[in-house]
């Protein structure tokens, strides 16, 4: 792509914890500290920033000027809808007060996004779902989900929203678990300013071919953002780009070219045991290298091989480019 | 359910082969032989019958009278769209002549269904998809799929059609691989006489909660048929009902009750190493037993537990019923 | 079983965090607080206790008298070998100082176990493994693992040790990932006082039939402990017993009976969104109910059905017992 | 590797069937026809040949001279132990007469192997296992398995035998399902002339890192043969080499170099929808290309990165070689 630009989730630069290393995989970092690290990643221009910020009393304006001072921009704001209070669901929480609190978080994120000049507010409803057979009234979860996203998108017609789907984690099964289900929910919500963040790794987890899912979402006019990373298919390992799935990543980049993608490509990594600046710089280098390979692919020949379903010929063309 | 009725895919009674036991898991059987076995299964009334029939020169009328003589009925006709000629796809085959041949098979199946009095013609596009990264032009596969199902359903407005989705096998990845994707394809086709066969085992393979998928399909008014069986989640093992997933099966039966399902429940089993009459009779007994358990479930209490997302209480209610 | 006794990992009663709900799924709890909750679980007698304890200055003696006062006993002590310092491995950490620190933690756990009267010290080497292709020198990881467990077991010949295997989490792939691999490591270590903790859920994750793995470990004389819980096969969801896999749980209980298991059955649950006392009490009730069902199984008939590989007959026998 | 040589399973050149395309994915081919195709694959020298041969009355001598005439050699003979008669198991079949028949097949294969000059006789016990929970007496299956391989290996001390493990298919769960379990069975059999065929794709299915499994088997002195292919992890898709997992394949080749592998690398592919000569030639070209990349890898630098567990540095080194 002519002007490939890059962004990342700010969480890559913060302290990551999990249920075992409860003391964290690295030092605690302030918003300023995370942004400074982000600025050291060669090629990184954009950030997806969680809200509320790491420091409760931090004003969006202050963050905006931090970004500005470092030559960074906000690409998205992601409200924390999956912390303790939302453990049994944000939009689908059994308690109406918690559902309201979730919506309030979104309203606040919309304001922050406006001040930061972010392109979209991301819904990541990772606690909305269920854990065991028998536990869920599925139509009820669905209706609460659709109503919430409709209400929120309708309340802020000037704001772009985007749902990042994922099949599981933290909830054992998440309601908006794959591309098509999310498209159906968006269709039912019936609002225009609502799209999808297609995360490569979540797509692998969902049993999709990410390049296929990307084009399905695009076909419905709902592709708001694209995120890259990698995993071993069974779980959201959030590894560096193409560390496992090289050809699927090439295919994904080819699909982005085909649809004329000109917005940033985001990295959603969790460098548990790696230096975040190194891990993200490596991913950007990898994407650039693979994008250069895409440039070398004989698209006409690839198209012909695909048209006649000659899988070996198609693979040969990819191999000769890398 | 008041009047639970049962059907089965005729293939359960035929010779099954696979890529290793190429000499088959049992004796070759004629259509008459398969139907006679089916008639021995206690409670089995309906069949999903493949077309062309096992004997090429067999007339639908003859099959109709065989069924009649045995007290059986046709529930569905499933054209063979996945045999050798269609190895690189039926609706999406690169060769237009093969795509036409696939449609001709459907036209013939429609005729047979009419003569047999079958409720629907099933599309099972198991060869429509791809095998390796880089091989497929996904939007092209999608368009060919949507066009074919639209054309076929539009050509026979009096006939009901239904797509049975499945994520993989025989194709390594199948285009219509889960419930929501299939709903999107149906929506894009824009025809009314086209629905979905929800196969419990395919739904497990797709990472869905089958009861959730069933209700999503019903919400869209597209539930044409429901099939039961079981597997270990990773593959379509086509085992007897609830041999692995007891609570998911209970949930599925509860969902059928909730939507007022009054059509047959079909069994899609491949009794590779079992006596087919025994294996299917066992499944029907199991469903009846679990349906009786559903009768004992305190639905109000379950609803309350679900409403407050009390998973342990919900499980306790299910346990006390079984 | 005549005298079924129960234990649990103390972590079920503490604050659980994950990488999203970093503020935890419940309130922080002291050791005393956790033990008090444990004492409320009907039928729970034993605990697997992490060391260092929740409070750094807590003496094993104090914990011993807390246990005593509540009518509880220590079944095991599990040293924290998977916290921040050990993120790149405990026994296989690239830094010899960290490897020594891991061993020191084990030595301290041995002392604590002695004071608590615990039956074994558990190795749970969840950070020992790797994340990406190309990263690991596998024979080196193996050798470091074998040397460490040999050295530690040899240093404390009076103490029983047990390894709990798991295929992944927190490390993306864990070296001791299934039953047979762990038996090979134990064999190579060549020490007598080292066995295996067979966790039902880890076994499902590893693609094993848990009852088969249990008997394989027993065959090698290395079964030190057995833990129950449940999951959806792809991940260690740590759900209540038999919430998903009822027949596999029955099979597991039958296997425990067959080998004459007379030690406690432990629960390894993470009740993220449930009341821990409720969630564990429910599991104990479930096990008792299924154990009573085992009592009703006609073992001679089951054995005959198994001997002739009549799967449907075997299932029928199980069904008639539950 | 200095002298990389290649072989393939003869089945790649025959008619493949599955349970849907029961009329096969290609034309029926005679032994002569299959061998002629094999001879057209550039670089292919060795074959793993099923016995009984495609034509019942074909004498091993005749096959030997066919091979000779085409410049091919037999690498292995694989007795058909998984056809109809063995559907409920070969070595573990409930019927002693079938178990004897399975052993007779092995004895015949040993003779054929001698006449063909094959390096080993392969056990592929794909029907030995079970299908549903409750069905199997696991210790009994284990004992029958161990006894059979012991008896057969002991009966032919001059012959090399090798077990190819696989977690599932055709049996729903296979007893010898991963590397470590198979090593334990071999250890218990206590014979020297029995090793393992490590199939890359089966190893992926088993949740292993194939390069790790390879070195574990080598550590035990039991690596008899190595097979390459690829899949999507969940099933044995038998795709061309590195069509999905490039870095794992590189790692595997590096491991083969490290252990000084100087025997052929075999291809186990099922080109359902591809020209077999093309599909296998492509794999050999791919392996050669990746082996040349291995040549360029700075092994000292890679070793250092691995020693300090610097995953990103290790990946960077691999990337710079490809």
PDB file of N, CA and C in Angstrom, chain B residues 312, chain C residues 6 41-42 228-230 238-243 267-269 276-290:
ATOM      1  N   UNK B 312     -24.761 -20.992  38.774  1.00  0.00           N
ATOM      2  CA  UNK B 312     -24.803 -22.174  39.627  1.00  0.00           C
ATOM      3  C   UNK B 312     -26.254 -22.553  39.926  1.00  0.00           C
TER       4      UNK B 312
ATOM      5  N   UNK C   6     -13.033 -34.409  50.210  1.00  0.00           N
ATOM      6  CA  UNK C   6     -12.879 -33.318  49.257  1.00  0.00           C
ATOM      7  C   UNK C   6     -11.910 -32.239  49.726  1.00  0.00           C
ATOM      8  N   UNK C  41     -17.845 -24.397  53.012  1.00  0.00           N
ATOM      9  CA  UNK C  41     -18.256 -25.302  51.939  1.00  0.00           C
ATOM     10  C   UNK C  41     -18.554 -26.665  52.529  1.00  0.00           C
ATOM     11  N   UNK C  42     -19.764 -27.091  52.374  1.00  0.00           N
ATOM     12  CA  UNK C  42     -20.199 -28.348  52.962  1.00  0.00           C
ATOM     13  C   UNK C  42     -19.422 -29.525  52.376  1.00  0.00           C
ATOM     14  N   UNK C 228     -10.748 -32.170  40.090  1.00  0.00           N
ATOM     15  CA  UNK C 228     -11.911 -32.074  39.204  1.00  0.00           C
ATOM     16  C   UNK C 228     -12.321 -30.625  38.980  1.00  0.00           C
ATOM     17  N   UNK C 229     -12.943 -30.406  37.842  1.00  0.00           N
ATOM     18  CA  UNK C 229     -13.531 -29.129  37.417  1.00  0.00           C
ATOM     19  C   UNK C 229     -14.049 -29.399  36.013  1.00  0.00           C
ATOM     20  N   UNK C 230     -14.294 -28.376  35.239  1.00  0.00           N
ATOM     21  CA  UNK C 230     -14.750 -28.618  33.873  1.00  0.00           C
ATOM     22  C   UNK C 230     -14.414 -27.421  32.983  1.00  0.00           C
ATOM     23  N   UNK C 238     -12.052 -23.697  34.245  1.00  0.00           N
ATOM     24  CA  UNK C 238     -12.171 -23.962  35.687  1.00  0.00           C
ATOM     25  C   UNK C 238     -13.598 -23.782  36.193  1.00  0.00           C
ATOM     26  N   UNK C 239     -14.524 -24.393  35.487  1.00  0.00           N
ATOM     27  CA  UNK C 239     -15.952 -24.337  35.829  1.00  0.00           C
ATOM     28  C   UNK C 239     -16.305 -25.422  36.854  1.00  0.00           C
ATOM     29  N   UNK C 240     -17.513 -25.336  37.422  1.00  0.00           N
ATOM     30  CA  UNK C 240     -17.950 -26.387  38.354  1.00  0.00           C
ATOM     31  C   UNK C 240     -17.923 -27.779  37.702  1.00  0.00           C
ATOM     32  N   UNK C 241     -17.779 -28.772  38.529  1.00  0.00           N
ATOM     33  CA  UNK C 241     -17.671 -30.169  38.082  1.00  0.00           C
ATOM     34  C   UNK C 241     -18.889 -30.580  37.250  1.00  0.00           C
ATOM     35  N   UNK C 242     -18.631 -31.198  36.106  1.00  0.00           N
ATOM     36  CA  UNK C 242     -19.672 -31.775  35.239  1.00  0.00           C
ATOM     37  C   UNK C 242     -20.656 -30.745  34.721  1.00  0.00           C
ATOM     38  N   UNK C 243     -20.264 -29.496  34.710  1.00  0.00           N
ATOM     39  CA  UNK C 243     -21.161 -28.490  34.131  1.00  0.00           C
ATOM     40  C   UNK C 243     -21.197 -28.636  32.613  1.00  0.00           C
ATOM     41  N   UNK C 267     -10.888 -29.882  44.159  1.00  0.00           N
ATOM     42  CA  UNK C 267     -11.563 -29.002  43.203  1.00  0.00           C
ATOM     43  C   UNK C 267     -10.615 -27.872  42.816  1.00  0.00           C
ATOM     44  N   UNK C 268     -10.412 -27.713  41.532  1.00  0.00           N
ATOM     45  CA  UNK C 268      -9.599 -26.589  41.052  1.00  0.00           C
ATOM     46  C   UNK C 268     -10.522 -25.696  40.232  1.00  0.00           C
ATOM     47  N   UNK C 269     -11.202 -24.794  40.905  1.00  0.00           N
ATOM     48  CA  UNK C 269     -12.156 -23.905  40.241  1.00  0.00           C
ATOM     49  C   UNK C 269     -11.727 -22.445  40.380  1.00  0.00           C
ATOM     50  N   UNK C 276     -17.978 -18.184  45.640  1.00  0.00           N
ATOM     51  CA  UNK C 276     -17.119 -19.377  45.709  1.00  0.00           C
ATOM     52  C   UNK C 276     -17.702 -20.478  46.594  1.00  0.00           C
ATOM     53  N   UNK C 277     -18.327 -20.114  47.672  1.00  0.00           N
ATOM     54  CA  UNK C 277     -18.888 -21.151  48.559  1.00  0.00           C
ATOM     55  C   UNK C 277     -19.981 -21.925  47.821  1.00  0.00           C
ATOM     56  N   UNK C 278     -20.830 -21.188  47.098  1.00  0.00           N
ATOM     57  CA  UNK C 278     -21.892 -21.820  46.323  1.00  0.00           C
ATOM     58  C   UNK C 278     -21.311 -22.703  45.215  1.00  0.00           C
ATOM     59  N   UNK C 279     -20.344 -22.153  44.493  1.00  0.00           N
ATOM     60  CA  UNK C 279     -19.806 -22.853  43.324  1.00  0.00           C
ATOM     61  C   UNK C 279     -19.112 -24.148  43.737  1.00  0.00           C
ATOM     62  N   UNK C 280     -18.417 -24.126  44.876  1.00  0.00           N
ATOM     63  CA  UNK C 280     -17.717 -25.339  45.298  1.00  0.00           C
ATOM     64  C   UNK C 280     -18.669 -26.325  45.979  1.00  0.00           C
ATOM     65  N   UNK C 281     -19.605 -25.807  46.721  1.00  0.00           N
ATOM     66  CA  UNK C 281     -20.604 -26.704  47.327  1.00  0.00           C
ATOM     67  C   UNK C 281     -21.368 -27.438  46.227  1.00  0.00           C
ATOM     68  N   UNK C 282     -21.710 -26.710  45.185  1.00  0.00           N
ATOM     69  CA  UNK C 282     -22.414 -27.328  44.051  1.00  0.00           C
ATOM     70  C   UNK C 282     -21.579 -28.470  43.449  1.00  0.00           C
ATOM     71  N   UNK C 283     -20.298 -28.258  43.304  1.00  0.00           N
ATOM     72  CA  UNK C 283     -19.437 -29.303  42.736  1.00  0.00           C
ATOM     73  C   UNK C 283     -19.393 -30.542  43.623  1.00  0.00           C
ATOM     74  N   UNK C 284     -19.310 -30.317  44.914  1.00  0.00           N
ATOM     75  CA  UNK C 284     -19.263 -31.468  45.819  1.00  0.00           C
ATOM     76  C   UNK C 284     -20.579 -32.245  45.766  1.00  0.00           C
ATOM     77  N   UNK C 285     -21.688 -31.510  45.754  1.00  0.00           N
ATOM     78  CA  UNK C 285     -22.980 -32.192  45.601  1.00  0.00           C
ATOM     79  C   UNK C 285     -23.027 -32.990  44.297  1.00  0.00           C
ATOM     80  N   UNK C 286     -22.518 -32.391  43.243  1.00  0.00           N
ATOM     81  CA  UNK C 286     -22.520 -33.064  41.933  1.00  0.00           C
ATOM     82  C   UNK C 286     -21.690 -34.340  41.968  1.00  0.00           C
ATOM     83  N   UNK C 287     -20.513 -34.254  42.558  1.00  0.00           N
ATOM     84  CA  UNK C 287     -19.651 -35.446  42.626  1.00  0.00           C
ATOM     85  C   UNK C 287     -20.346 -36.534  43.440  1.00  0.00           C
ATOM     86  N   UNK C 288     -20.956 -36.146  44.551  1.00  0.00           N
ATOM     87  CA  UNK C 288     -21.643 -37.154  45.384  1.00  0.00           C
ATOM     88  C   UNK C 288     -22.774 -37.816  44.611  1.00  0.00           C
ATOM     89  N   UNK C 289     -23.505 -36.985  43.879  1.00  0.00           N
ATOM     90  CA  UNK C 289     -24.608 -37.515  43.091  1.00  0.00           C
ATOM     91  C   UNK C 289     -24.079 -38.480  42.014  1.00  0.00           C
ATOM     92  N   UNK C 290     -23.016 -38.090  41.358  1.00  0.00           N
ATOM     93  CA  UNK C 290     -22.479 -38.953  40.302  1.00  0.00           C
ATOM     94  C   UNK C 290     -21.813 -40.190  40.895  1.00  0.00           C
TER      95      UNK C 290
END
